[in-house]
CSV table of C-alpha atoms and ligand atoms in Angstrom, one decimal:
chain,number,residue,atom,x,y,z
A,1,UNK,CA,-33.3,58.6,20.8
A,2,UNK,CA,-32.4,59.3,24.5
A,3,UNK,CA,-34.4,56.2,25.5
A,4,UNK,CA,-32.4,54.1,23.0
A,5,UNK,CA,-29.2,55.5,24.4
A,6,UNK,CA,-30.2,54.7,28.0
A,7,UNK,CA,-31.3,51.2,26.9
A,8,UNK,CA,-27.9,50.6,25.1
A,9,UNK,CA,-25.9,51.6,28.2
A,10,UNK,CA,-28.2,49.5,30.5
A,11,UNK,CA,-28.0,46.4,28.4
A,12,UNK,CA,-24.3,46.7,27.6
A,13,UNK,CA,-22.6,48.4,30.6
A,14,UNK,CA,-19.5,49.9,29.2
A,15,UNK,CA,-17.4,49.0,32.2
A,16,UNK,CA,-17.9,45.3,31.7
A,17,UNK,CA,-18.6,45.0,28.0
A,18,UNK,CA,-15.9,44.3,25.3
A,19,UNK,CA,-15.4,47.4,23.1
A,20,UNK,CA,-16.3,45.5,19.9
A,21,UNK,CA,-19.5,44.1,21.4
A,22,UNK,CA,-20.5,47.5,22.7
A,23,UNK,CA,-19.9,49.2,19.3
A,24,UNK,CA,-21.8,46.4,17.5
A,25,UNK,CA,-24.8,47.0,19.8
A,26,UNK,CA,-24.5,50.7,19.2
A,27,UNK,CA,-24.6,50.1,15.5
A,28,UNK,CA,-27.6,47.8,15.8
A,29,UNK,CA,-29.4,50.4,17.9
A,30,UNK,CA,-29.0,52.9,15.0
A,31,UNK,CA,-26.7,55.1,17.1
A,32,UNK,CA,-23.5,54.6,15.0
A,33,UNK,CA,-24.2,57.0,12.1
A,34,UNK,CA,-27.5,58.5,13.2
A,35,UNK,CA,-28.2,60.2,9.8
A,36,UNK,CA,-27.9,56.8,8.0
A,37,UNK,CA,-31.1,54.9,7.3
A,38,UNK,CA,-32.4,52.3,9.8
A,39,UNK,CA,-30.6,48.9,9.4
A,40,UNK,CA,-27.3,50.5,8.3
A,41,UNK,CA,-26.3,51.9,11.7
A,42,UNK,CA,-28.6,54.9,11.7
A,43,UNK,CA,-32.2,56.1,12.4
A,44,UNK,CA,-32.5,58.6,9.5
A,45,UNK,CA,-32.2,61.5,11.9
A,46,UNK,CA,-30.2,64.8,11.5
A,47,UNK,CA,-26.4,64.5,11.5
A,48,UNK,CA,-26.5,67.3,14.1
A,49,UNK,CA,-27.5,64.7,16.7
A,50,UNK,CA,-24.4,62.6,16.4
A,51,UNK,CA,-22.3,64.9,18.7
A,52,UNK,CA,-25.0,64.6,21.4
A,53,UNK,CA,-24.8,60.8,21.2
A,54,UNK,CA,-21.0,60.9,21.3
A,55,UNK,CA,-21.0,63.1,24.4
A,56,UNK,CA,-23.6,61.2,26.3
A,57,UNK,CA,-21.9,57.9,25.5
A,58,UNK,CA,-18.5,59.4,26.5
A,59,UNK,CA,-20.0,60.4,29.9
A,60,UNK,CA,-21.2,56.8,30.3
A,61,UNK,CA,-17.6,55.5,29.7
A,62,UNK,CA,-18.4,53.9,26.3
A,63,UNK,CA,-15.6,53.3,23.8
A,64,UNK,CA,-15.1,55.8,20.9
A,65,UNK,CA,-12.8,54.5,18.1
A,66,UNK,CA,-13.5,57.3,15.7
A,67,UNK,CA,-9.8,58.3,15.5
A,68,UNK,CA,-8.6,54.7,15.0
A,69,UNK,CA,-10.8,54.4,11.9
A,70,UNK,CA,-11.1,58.1,10.9
A,71,UNK,CA,-11.2,57.3,7.2
A,72,UNK,CA,-13.6,54.4,7.7
A,73,UNK,CA,-16.1,56.5,9.8
A,74,UNK,CA,-15.7,59.7,7.8
A,75,UNK,CA,-15.4,58.6,4.2
A,76,UNK,CA,-15.7,54.9,3.6
A,77,UNK,CA,-19.0,54.5,5.5
A,78,UNK,CA,-20.9,57.3,3.5
A,79,UNK,CA,-19.3,56.1,0.3
A,80,UNK,CA,-20.4,52.5,0.8
A,81,UNK,CA,-23.9,53.7,1.8
A,82,UNK,CA,-24.2,55.8,-1.3
A,83,UNK,CA,-22.4,53.7,-3.9
A,84,UNK,CA,-22.4,50.1,-2.5
A,85,UNK,CA,-24.6,47.2,-3.4
A,86,UNK,CA,-26.9,45.8,-0.7
A,87,UNK,CA,-24.4,43.0,-0.1
A,88,UNK,CA,-21.5,45.4,0.3
A,89,UNK,CA,-23.5,47.5,2.8
A,90,UNK,CA,-24.3,44.4,4.9
A,91,UNK,CA,-20.8,43.1,4.7
A,92,UNK,CA,-18.8,46.3,5.4
A,93,UNK,CA,-20.6,48.8,7.5
A,94,UNK,CA,-20.9,47.0,10.8
A,95,UNK,CA,-17.3,45.7,11.1
A,96,UNK,CA,-16.1,49.2,10.0
A,97,UNK,CA,-17.9,50.8,12.9
A,98,UNK,CA,-16.7,48.2,15.4
A,99,UNK,CA,-13.2,48.8,14.1
A,100,UNK,CA,-12.7,45.1,13.3
A,101,UNK,CA,-12.0,46.4,9.8
A,102,UNK,CA,-9.9,49.6,9.5
A,103,UNK,CA,-10.2,51.5,6.1
A,104,UNK,CA,-7.9,53.7,4.1
A,105,UNK,CA,-8.3,55.9,1.0
A,106,UNK,CA,-6.1,55.2,-2.0
A,107,UNK,CA,-6.6,58.2,-4.3
A,108,UNK,CA,-3.4,60.3,-4.3
A,109,UNK,CA,-0.5,59.3,-6.5
A,110,UNK,CA,3.0,60.8,-7.0
A,111,UNK,CA,1.7,62.5,-10.2
A,112,UNK,CA,-1.9,63.1,-9.0
A,113,UNK,CA,-2.9,65.0,-5.9
A,114,UNK,CA,-5.0,68.1,-6.3
A,115,UNK,CA,-5.8,66.9,-9.8
A,116,UNK,CA,-6.6,63.4,-8.6
A,117,UNK,CA,-8.7,62.6,-11.7
A,118,UNK,CA,-5.4,62.4,-13.7
A,119,UNK,CA,-4.3,59.3,-11.7
A,120,UNK,CA,-2.4,56.5,-13.5
A,121,UNK,CA,-3.0,53.3,-11.4
A,122,UNK,CA,-4.5,50.8,-13.9
A,123,UNK,CA,-7.2,48.2,-13.5
A,124,UNK,CA,-7.6,45.7,-16.3
A,125,UNK,CA,-10.5,43.2,-16.5
A,126,UNK,CA,-9.4,39.6,-16.4
A,127,UNK,CA,-12.4,37.3,-16.4
A,128,UNK,CA,-14.4,37.9,-13.1
A,129,UNK,CA,-11.5,39.9,-11.7
A,130,UNK,CA,-9.5,43.0,-12.2
A,131,UNK,CA,-5.8,43.2,-12.2
A,132,UNK,CA,-4.6,46.3,-10.3
A,133,UNK,CA,-1.1,47.8,-10.9
A,134,UNK,CA,0.3,51.2,-9.8
A,135,UNK,CA,1.5,53.3,-6.9
A,136,UNK,CA,-0.5,55.4,-4.4
A,137,UNK,CA,1.0,57.8,-1.9
A,138,UNK,CA,0.2,59.6,1.4
A,139,UNK,CA,-2.2,56.7,2.3
A,140,UNK,CA,-3.1,57.4,5.9
A,141,UNK,CA,-3.3,54.3,8.1
A,142,UNK,CA,-2.7,51.9,5.2
A,143,UNK,CA,-0.5,50.0,7.8
A,144,UNK,CA,-3.4,49.3,10.0
A,145,UNK,CA,-6.1,48.9,7.3
A,146,UNK,CA,-7.9,45.8,6.2
A,147,UNK,CA,-9.7,47.5,3.3
A,148,UNK,CA,-8.9,50.4,1.0
A,149,UNK,CA,-11.1,52.5,-1.3
A,150,UNK,CA,-9.1,52.7,-4.5
A,151,UNK,CA,-9.7,54.7,-7.6
A,152,UNK,CA,-8.1,53.2,-10.8
A,153,UNK,CA,-8.1,53.9,-14.5
A,154,UNK,CA,-10.0,51.4,-16.5
A,155,UNK,CA,-10.2,53.3,-19.8
A,156,UNK,CA,-7.1,55.4,-20.7
A,157,UNK,CA,-8.8,56.5,-24.0
A,158,UNK,CA,-11.6,58.3,-22.3
A,159,UNK,CA,-11.3,61.9,-20.8
A,160,UNK,CA,-9.6,61.8,-17.4
A,161,UNK,CA,-12.8,61.9,-15.3
A,162,UNK,CA,-14.7,59.4,-17.4
A,163,UNK,CA,-12.1,56.5,-17.5
A,164,UNK,CA,-12.1,55.8,-13.7
A,165,UNK,CA,-13.6,53.0,-11.7
A,166,UNK,CA,-13.9,52.7,-7.9
A,167,UNK,CA,-13.0,49.5,-6.1
A,168,UNK,CA,-12.7,48.1,-2.6
A,169,UNK,CA,-9.2,46.4,-2.3
A,170,UNK,CA,-8.3,43.9,0.3
A,171,UNK,CA,-5.1,45.4,1.8
A,172,UNK,CA,-3.9,41.8,2.8
A,173,UNK,CA,-4.2,40.5,-0.8
A,174,UNK,CA,-1.0,39.2,-2.5
A,175,UNK,CA,0.7,42.1,-4.4
A,176,UNK,CA,-0.2,44.9,-2.0
A,177,UNK,CA,2.9,46.4,-0.4
A,178,UNK,CA,2.8,49.2,2.2
A,179,UNK,CA,5.9,51.3,3.0
A,180,UNK,CA,6.0,54.0,5.7
A,181,UNK,CA,6.4,57.7,4.9
A,182,UNK,CA,7.5,60.0,7.7
A,183,UNK,CA,6.1,63.4,8.5
A,184,UNK,CA,7.9,66.2,10.1
A,185,UNK,CA,6.4,65.2,13.5
A,186,UNK,CA,8.6,62.1,13.2
A,187,UNK,CA,5.5,59.9,12.8
A,188,UNK,CA,4.7,57.7,9.9
A,189,UNK,CA,0.9,58.2,9.9
A,190,UNK,CA,0.8,57.7,6.1
A,191,UNK,CA,2.4,55.4,3.5
A,192,UNK,CA,3.3,54.6,0.0
A,193,UNK,CA,1.2,51.7,-1.4
A,194,UNK,CA,2.4,49.6,-4.3
A,195,UNK,CA,0.0,47.3,-6.3
A,196,UNK,CA,1.6,44.6,-8.4
A,197,UNK,CA,-0.9,42.4,-10.2
A,198,UNK,CA,-3.4,42.6,-7.3
A,199,UNK,CA,-6.5,40.6,-8.1
A,200,UNK,CA,-9.8,42.4,-7.2
A,201,UNK,CA,-13.0,40.5,-7.7
A,202,UNK,CA,-15.6,42.3,-9.9
A,203,UNK,CA,-18.0,42.0,-7.0
A,204,UNK,CA,-15.7,44.5,-5.1
A,205,UNK,CA,-16.5,47.3,-7.6
A,206,UNK,CA,-18.1,50.3,-5.9
A,207,UNK,CA,-19.1,52.1,-9.0
A,208,UNK,CA,-20.2,51.2,-12.6
A,209,UNK,CA,-17.2,50.8,-14.9
A,210,UNK,CA,-16.1,54.3,-15.9
A,211,UNK,CA,-18.3,55.9,-13.2
A,212,UNK,CA,-15.6,56.1,-10.5
A,213,UNK,CA,-15.5,59.9,-10.4
A,214,UNK,CA,-19.1,60.0,-9.2
A,215,UNK,CA,-18.0,57.9,-6.2
A,216,UNK,CA,-14.8,59.9,-5.7
A,217,UNK,CA,-16.9,63.1,-5.3
A,218,UNK,CA,-19.0,61.4,-2.6
A,219,UNK,CA,-15.8,60.4,-0.7
A,220,UNK,CA,-14.1,63.8,-1.2
A,221,UNK,CA,-17.2,65.8,-0.1
A,222,UNK,CA,-17.5,63.7,3.0
A,223,UNK,CA,-13.7,63.9,3.7
A,224,UNK,CA,-14.0,67.7,3.9
A,225,UNK,CA,-16.9,67.5,6.4
A,226,UNK,CA,-15.1,64.9,8.4
A,227,UNK,CA,-11.9,67.0,8.6
A,228,UNK,CA,-13.4,70.4,9.0
A,229,UNK,CA,-17.0,69.8,10.2
A,230,UNK,CA,-16.3,68.4,13.7
A,231,UNK,CA,-18.6,69.9,16.4
A,232,UNK,CA,-16.7,69.9,19.7
A,233,UNK,CA,-17.9,71.4,23.0
A,234,UNK,CA,-17.5,75.2,23.2
A,235,UNK,CA,-13.9,76.3,24.1
A,236,UNK,CA,-12.4,72.8,23.6
A,237,UNK,CA,-9.9,71.4,21.1
A,238,UNK,CA,-7.0,73.6,19.9
A,239,UNK,CA,-8.4,76.8,21.4
A,240,UNK,CA,-8.9,75.1,24.7
A,241,UNK,CA,-5.2,74.2,24.6
A,242,UNK,CA,-4.3,77.8,23.9
A,243,UNK,CA,-6.4,79.2,26.8
A,244,UNK,CA,-4.9,76.6,29.1
A,245,UNK,CA,-1.4,77.7,28.1
A,246,UNK,CA,-2.3,81.4,28.6
A,247,UNK,CA,-3.7,80.7,32.1
A,248,UNK,CA,-0.5,78.9,32.9
A,249,UNK,CA,1.5,82.1,32.4
A,250,UNK,CA,2.4,84.2,35.4
A,251,UNK,CA,0.1,87.3,35.7
A,252,UNK,CA,2.9,89.7,34.8
A,253,UNK,CA,3.5,87.9,31.5
A,254,UNK,CA,-0.2,88.1,30.4
A,255,UNK,CA,0.4,91.1,28.0
A,256,UNK,CA,-2.6,92.8,26.3
A,257,UNK,CA,-1.3,92.2,22.7
A,258,UNK,CA,-1.2,88.4,23.2
A,259,UNK,CA,-4.6,88.5,25.0
A,260,UNK,CA,-6.1,90.3,22.0
A,261,UNK,CA,-4.6,87.6,19.7
A,262,UNK,CA,-6.1,84.8,21.9
A,263,UNK,CA,-9.5,86.5,22.2
A,264,UNK,CA,-9.7,87.0,18.4
A,265,UNK,CA,-8.9,83.3,17.8
A,266,UNK,CA,-11.4,82.2,20.5
A,267,UNK,CA,-14.1,84.2,18.7
A,268,UNK,CA,-13.1,82.7,15.3
A,269,UNK,CA,-13.1,79.2,16.8
A,270,UNK,CA,-16.6,79.7,18.2
A,271,UNK,CA,-17.8,81.2,14.9
A,272,UNK,CA,-16.5,78.1,13.1
A,273,UNK,CA,-18.1,75.8,15.6
A,274,UNK,CA,-21.5,77.5,15.2
A,275,UNK,CA,-21.2,77.5,11.4
A,276,UNK,CA,-20.6,73.7,11.6
A,277,UNK,CA,-23.6,73.2,13.8
A,278,UNK,CA,-25.7,75.2,11.3
A,279,UNK,CA,-24.3,73.2,8.3
A,280,UNK,CA,-25.0,69.9,10.1
A,281,UNK,CA,-28.6,71.0,10.9
A,282,UNK,CA,-29.1,71.8,7.2
A,283,UNK,CA,-27.8,68.5,5.8
A,284,UNK,CA,-29.7,65.3,6.4
A,285,UNK,CA,-28.3,62.0,5.1
A,286,UNK,CA,-27.3,63.3,1.6
A,287,UNK,CA,-23.8,63.9,0.3
A,288,UNK,CA,-22.6,67.3,1.7
A,289,UNK,CA,-22.2,70.2,-0.7
A,290,UNK,CA,-19.7,73.0,-0.9
A,291,UNK,CA,-20.3,73.9,2.7
A,292,UNK,CA,-17.8,71.0,3.4
A,293,UNK,CA,-15.1,73.0,1.5
A,294,UNK,CA,-15.9,76.1,3.6
A,295,UNK,CA,-15.6,74.1,6.8
A,296,UNK,CA,-12.4,72.4,5.7
A,297,UNK,CA,-10.8,75.7,4.6
A,298,UNK,CA,-11.8,77.6,7.8
A,299,UNK,CA,-10.6,74.6,10.0
A,300,UNK,CA,-7.2,74.3,8.3
A,301,UNK,CA,-6.3,77.9,8.4
A,302,UNK,CA,-7.6,78.5,11.9
A,303,UNK,CA,-6.0,75.4,13.3
A,304,UNK,CA,-2.6,76.5,12.1
A,305,UNK,CA,-2.9,79.9,13.6
A,306,UNK,CA,-4.2,78.6,17.0
A,307,UNK,CA,-1.3,76.1,17.3
A,308,UNK,CA,1.2,78.8,16.3
A,309,UNK,CA,-0.1,80.8,19.2
A,310,UNK,CA,0.2,77.7,21.5
A,311,UNK,CA,3.8,77.4,20.5
A,312,UNK,CA,4.5,81.1,21.0
A,313,UNK,CA,2.9,80.9,24.5
A,314,UNK,CA,5.4,78.3,25.4
A,315,UNK,CA,8.3,80.6,24.7
A,316,UNK,CA,11.7,78.8,24.5
A,317,UNK,CA,10.0,75.6,25.6
A,318,UNK,CA,8.2,75.7,22.3
A,319,UNK,CA,11.5,74.5,20.7
A,320,UNK,CA,11.7,71.4,22.8
A,321,UNK,CA,10.4,68.2,21.2
A,322,UNK,CA,9.9,64.9,23.0
A,323,UNK,CA,11.2,62.5,20.3
A,324,UNK,CA,11.8,62.1,16.6
A,325,UNK,CA,11.9,58.4,16.8
A,326,UNK,CA,9.6,57.0,14.1
A,327,UNK,CA,6.2,56.0,15.5
A,328,UNK,CA,3.5,54.2,13.6
A,329,UNK,CA,0.3,55.8,15.0
A,330,UNK,CA,-2.9,53.8,15.2
A,331,UNK,CA,-5.0,56.9,14.7
A,332,UNK,CA,-5.0,59.7,12.1
A,333,UNK,CA,-4.5,63.4,12.8
A,334,UNK,CA,-1.4,63.2,15.0
A,335,UNK,CA,-3.4,61.8,17.8
A,336,UNK,CA,-3.6,64.0,20.8
A,337,UNK,CA,-0.1,65.3,21.6
A,338,UNK,CA,1.6,68.2,23.3
A,339,UNK,CA,1.5,71.7,21.7
A,340,UNK,CA,4.8,71.3,20.0
A,341,UNK,CA,3.7,68.1,18.2
A,342,UNK,CA,0.3,69.5,17.4
A,343,UNK,CA,2.0,72.7,16.0
A,344,UNK,CA,4.1,70.6,13.6
A,345,UNK,CA,1.1,68.3,12.7
A,346,UNK,CA,-1.2,71.3,12.0
A,347,UNK,CA,1.0,72.3,9.0
A,348,UNK,CA,-0.5,69.4,7.1
A,349,UNK,CA,-4.0,70.6,7.7
A,350,UNK,CA,-4.0,72.9,4.6
A,351,UNK,CA,-2.7,70.0,2.4
A,352,UNK,CA,-4.6,66.9,3.5
A,353,UNK,CA,-8.1,66.4,2.2
A,354,UNK,CA,-7.5,69.0,-0.5
A,355,UNK,CA,-5.3,72.1,-0.2
A,356,UNK,CA,-6.5,75.5,0.9
A,357,UNK,CA,-5.9,76.8,-2.7
A,358,UNK,CA,-8.1,74.0,-4.1
A,359,UNK,CA,-10.8,74.7,-1.5
A,360,UNK,CA,-10.8,78.4,-2.6
A,361,UNK,CA,-11.1,77.3,-6.2
A,362,UNK,CA,-14.2,75.2,-5.4
A,363,UNK,CA,-15.8,78.0,-3.4
A,364,UNK,CA,-15.0,80.5,-6.2
A,365,UNK,CA,-16.5,78.3,-8.8
A,366,UNK,CA,-19.4,76.5,-7.1
A,367,UNK,CA,-20.5,79.1,-4.5
A,368,UNK,CA,-19.6,82.5,-6.0
A,369,UNK,CA,-20.0,81.5,-9.6
A,370,UNK,CA,-16.6,82.9,-10.7
A,371,UNK,CA,-15.0,81.8,-14.0
A,372,UNK,CA,-13.6,78.2,-13.8
A,373,UNK,CA,-9.9,77.3,-13.3
A,374,UNK,CA,-7.9,76.9,-16.6
A,375,UNK,CA,-8.3,73.3,-17.9
A,376,UNK,CA,-6.0,72.4,-20.8
A,377,UNK,CA,-7.1,68.7,-20.8
A,378,UNK,CA,-10.8,69.2,-21.3
A,379,UNK,CA,-12.1,66.9,-24.0
A,380,UNK,CA,-8.7,65.2,-24.4
A,381,UNK,CA,-8.3,61.4,-23.9
A,382,UNK,CA,-6.3,60.8,-20.8
A,383,UNK,CA,-3.7,58.8,-22.8
A,384,UNK,CA,-2.9,61.9,-24.8
A,385,UNK,CA,-2.5,64.4,-21.9
A,386,UNK,CA,1.2,65.2,-21.4
A,387,UNK,CA,2.4,64.1,-17.9
A,388,UNK,CA,5.7,63.6,-16.2
B,401,FAD,C1,-1.3,64.3,6.4
B,401,FAD,C2,-1.8,63.9,5.0
B,401,FAD,C3,-2.6,62.8,4.9
B,401,FAD,C4,-3.1,62.4,3.6
B,401,FAD,N1,-3.8,61.3,3.5
B,401,FAD,C5,-4.2,60.9,2.3
B,401,FAD,C6,-4.9,59.6,2.2
B,401,FAD,O1,-5.2,58.9,3.2
B,401,FAD,N2,-5.3,59.2,1.0
B,401,FAD,C7,-5.0,60.0,-0.2
B,401,FAD,O2,-5.4,59.5,-1.3
B,401,FAD,N3,-4.3,61.1,-0.1
B,401,FAD,C8,-3.9,61.6,1.1
B,401,FAD,N4,-3.2,62.8,1.2
B,401,FAD,C9,-2.8,63.5,0.0
B,401,FAD,C10,-3.5,64.8,-0.2
B,401,FAD,O3,-4.9,64.7,-0.6
B,401,FAD,C11,-2.7,65.6,-1.2
B,401,FAD,O4,-1.5,65.9,-0.7
B,401,FAD,C12,-3.4,66.9,-1.6
B,401,FAD,O5,-4.6,66.6,-2.3
B,401,FAD,C13,-2.4,67.8,-2.5
B,401,FAD,O6,-1.9,67.0,-3.5
B,401,FAD,P1,-0.3,67.0,-3.8
B,401,FAD,O7,0.4,66.7,-2.5
B,401,FAD,O8,0.0,66.1,-4.9
B,401,FAD,O9,0.1,68.5,-4.2
B,401,FAD,P2,-0.1,69.2,-5.6
B,401,FAD,O10,-1.5,68.9,-6.2
B,401,FAD,O11,1.1,68.9,-6.5
B,401,FAD,O12,-0.1,70.7,-5.2
B,401,FAD,C14,1.1,71.5,-5.0
B,401,FAD,C15,0.8,72.9,-4.7
B,401,FAD,O13,0.1,73.5,-5.9
B,401,FAD,C16,-1.2,74.0,-5.5
B,401,FAD,N5,-2.1,73.8,-6.6
B,401,FAD,C17,-2.4,72.6,-7.3
B,401,FAD,N6,-3.4,72.8,-8.2
B,401,FAD,C18,-3.8,74.0,-8.0
B,401,FAD,C19,-4.8,74.8,-8.7
B,401,FAD,N7,-5.6,74.3,-9.6
B,401,FAD,N8,-5.0,76.1,-8.3
B,401,FAD,C20,-4.3,76.7,-7.3
B,401,FAD,N9,-3.3,76.0,-6.7
B,401,FAD,C21,-3.1,74.7,-7.0
B,401,FAD,C22,-1.6,73.3,-4.3
B,401,FAD,O14,-2.5,74.1,-3.5
B,401,FAD,C23,-0.2,73.1,-3.6
B,401,FAD,O15,0.1,74.3,-2.9
B,401,FAD,C24,-2.7,63.2,2.5
B,401,FAD,C25,-1.9,64.3,2.6
B,401,FAD,C26,-1.4,64.7,3.9
B,401,FAD,C27,-0.6,65.9,4.0
């Protein structure tokens, strides 16, 4: 693998190679998603090796567009690999990695978030095409996306999980309307998306008809790993920011109580990092299991506490904010910002990708074997389930 990395950098010097060309060559060398099979951007190696590749290429000055296509890299790519036809894999994976095509995830709706299987967007067969109608919400990066992964109801008379089908939708198709939604950071990172008689060719189906939930699970499991399973260098990321702010304080303001708080969070951050390394080592190319929910839960709650400390370390400066002018970010996750922006953005961590309460339900049921959540709609056709 190291030889491949060296050859890639030698044959495509990052300083003089266009980013798209470099990323295309990285994909062809199997260094894009190293745990994917050869021919699809990988080498069939352990997922654990990807951070090594990332760091080595970063040192060589290579482009890294992971934040620009966060949903493409983290969720669309593994879903296409698992669910897609050969033609779909050939068509979508490479331009996804080079960021010629940005992807978004169209699951949540105004009446379906935690209980996403209750969604109401309809797809009705019309010859070789499907007619898509409905509204999605909180769609991160829909404004930059070329393609979306959409879950739609194709059989309202089946139970909620059984009447869903998974499609790829062209976000530039007639009838797709994207409207910004602002977050408390001031940014509009996500959107409302309206579908009005959008035509989706049957060849863009990612699942068998009525089997969309199986694909949704693949996406959601990978989403949790992609949000919570990142392996950054020791002491970097949010805790690195907190340590930096602590060291900026004059010596006489470095009180023992705050130092204890910082140390405890540093230890927790390192524990989370090592747990993620262990989980990555255990999983090869398959769909991640409930360890993704553990990582997502730990990440969300820890991130919020670390950024709270960062804001506290700033003192009154923590109340100063650069600008609430609406921005349309090109990347997800608030992009790297100052501590105040990251503090506000971190509040969403325990909502996006499944709330902390829902992660605890999954862990309770699937890991600890506790009794299941109450489900009043079990065995009832979706059309007969009361909803507002
Ligand atoms: C920054 C951000 C980006 C997002 N990006 C996307 C995206 O790109 N694509 C997409 O499809 N969605 C996206 N989402 C939506 C996200 O997945 C949902 O917000 C989330 O799943 C929660 O759904 P909801 O907002 O409808 O809340 P609800 O499901 O209505 O939940 C409300 C409250 O009830 C609690 N609750 C609900 N059910 C249970 C239960 N069974 N047990 C215990 N407590 C429960 C929840 O924990 C929460 O506190 C994004 C959200 C955010 C904040």
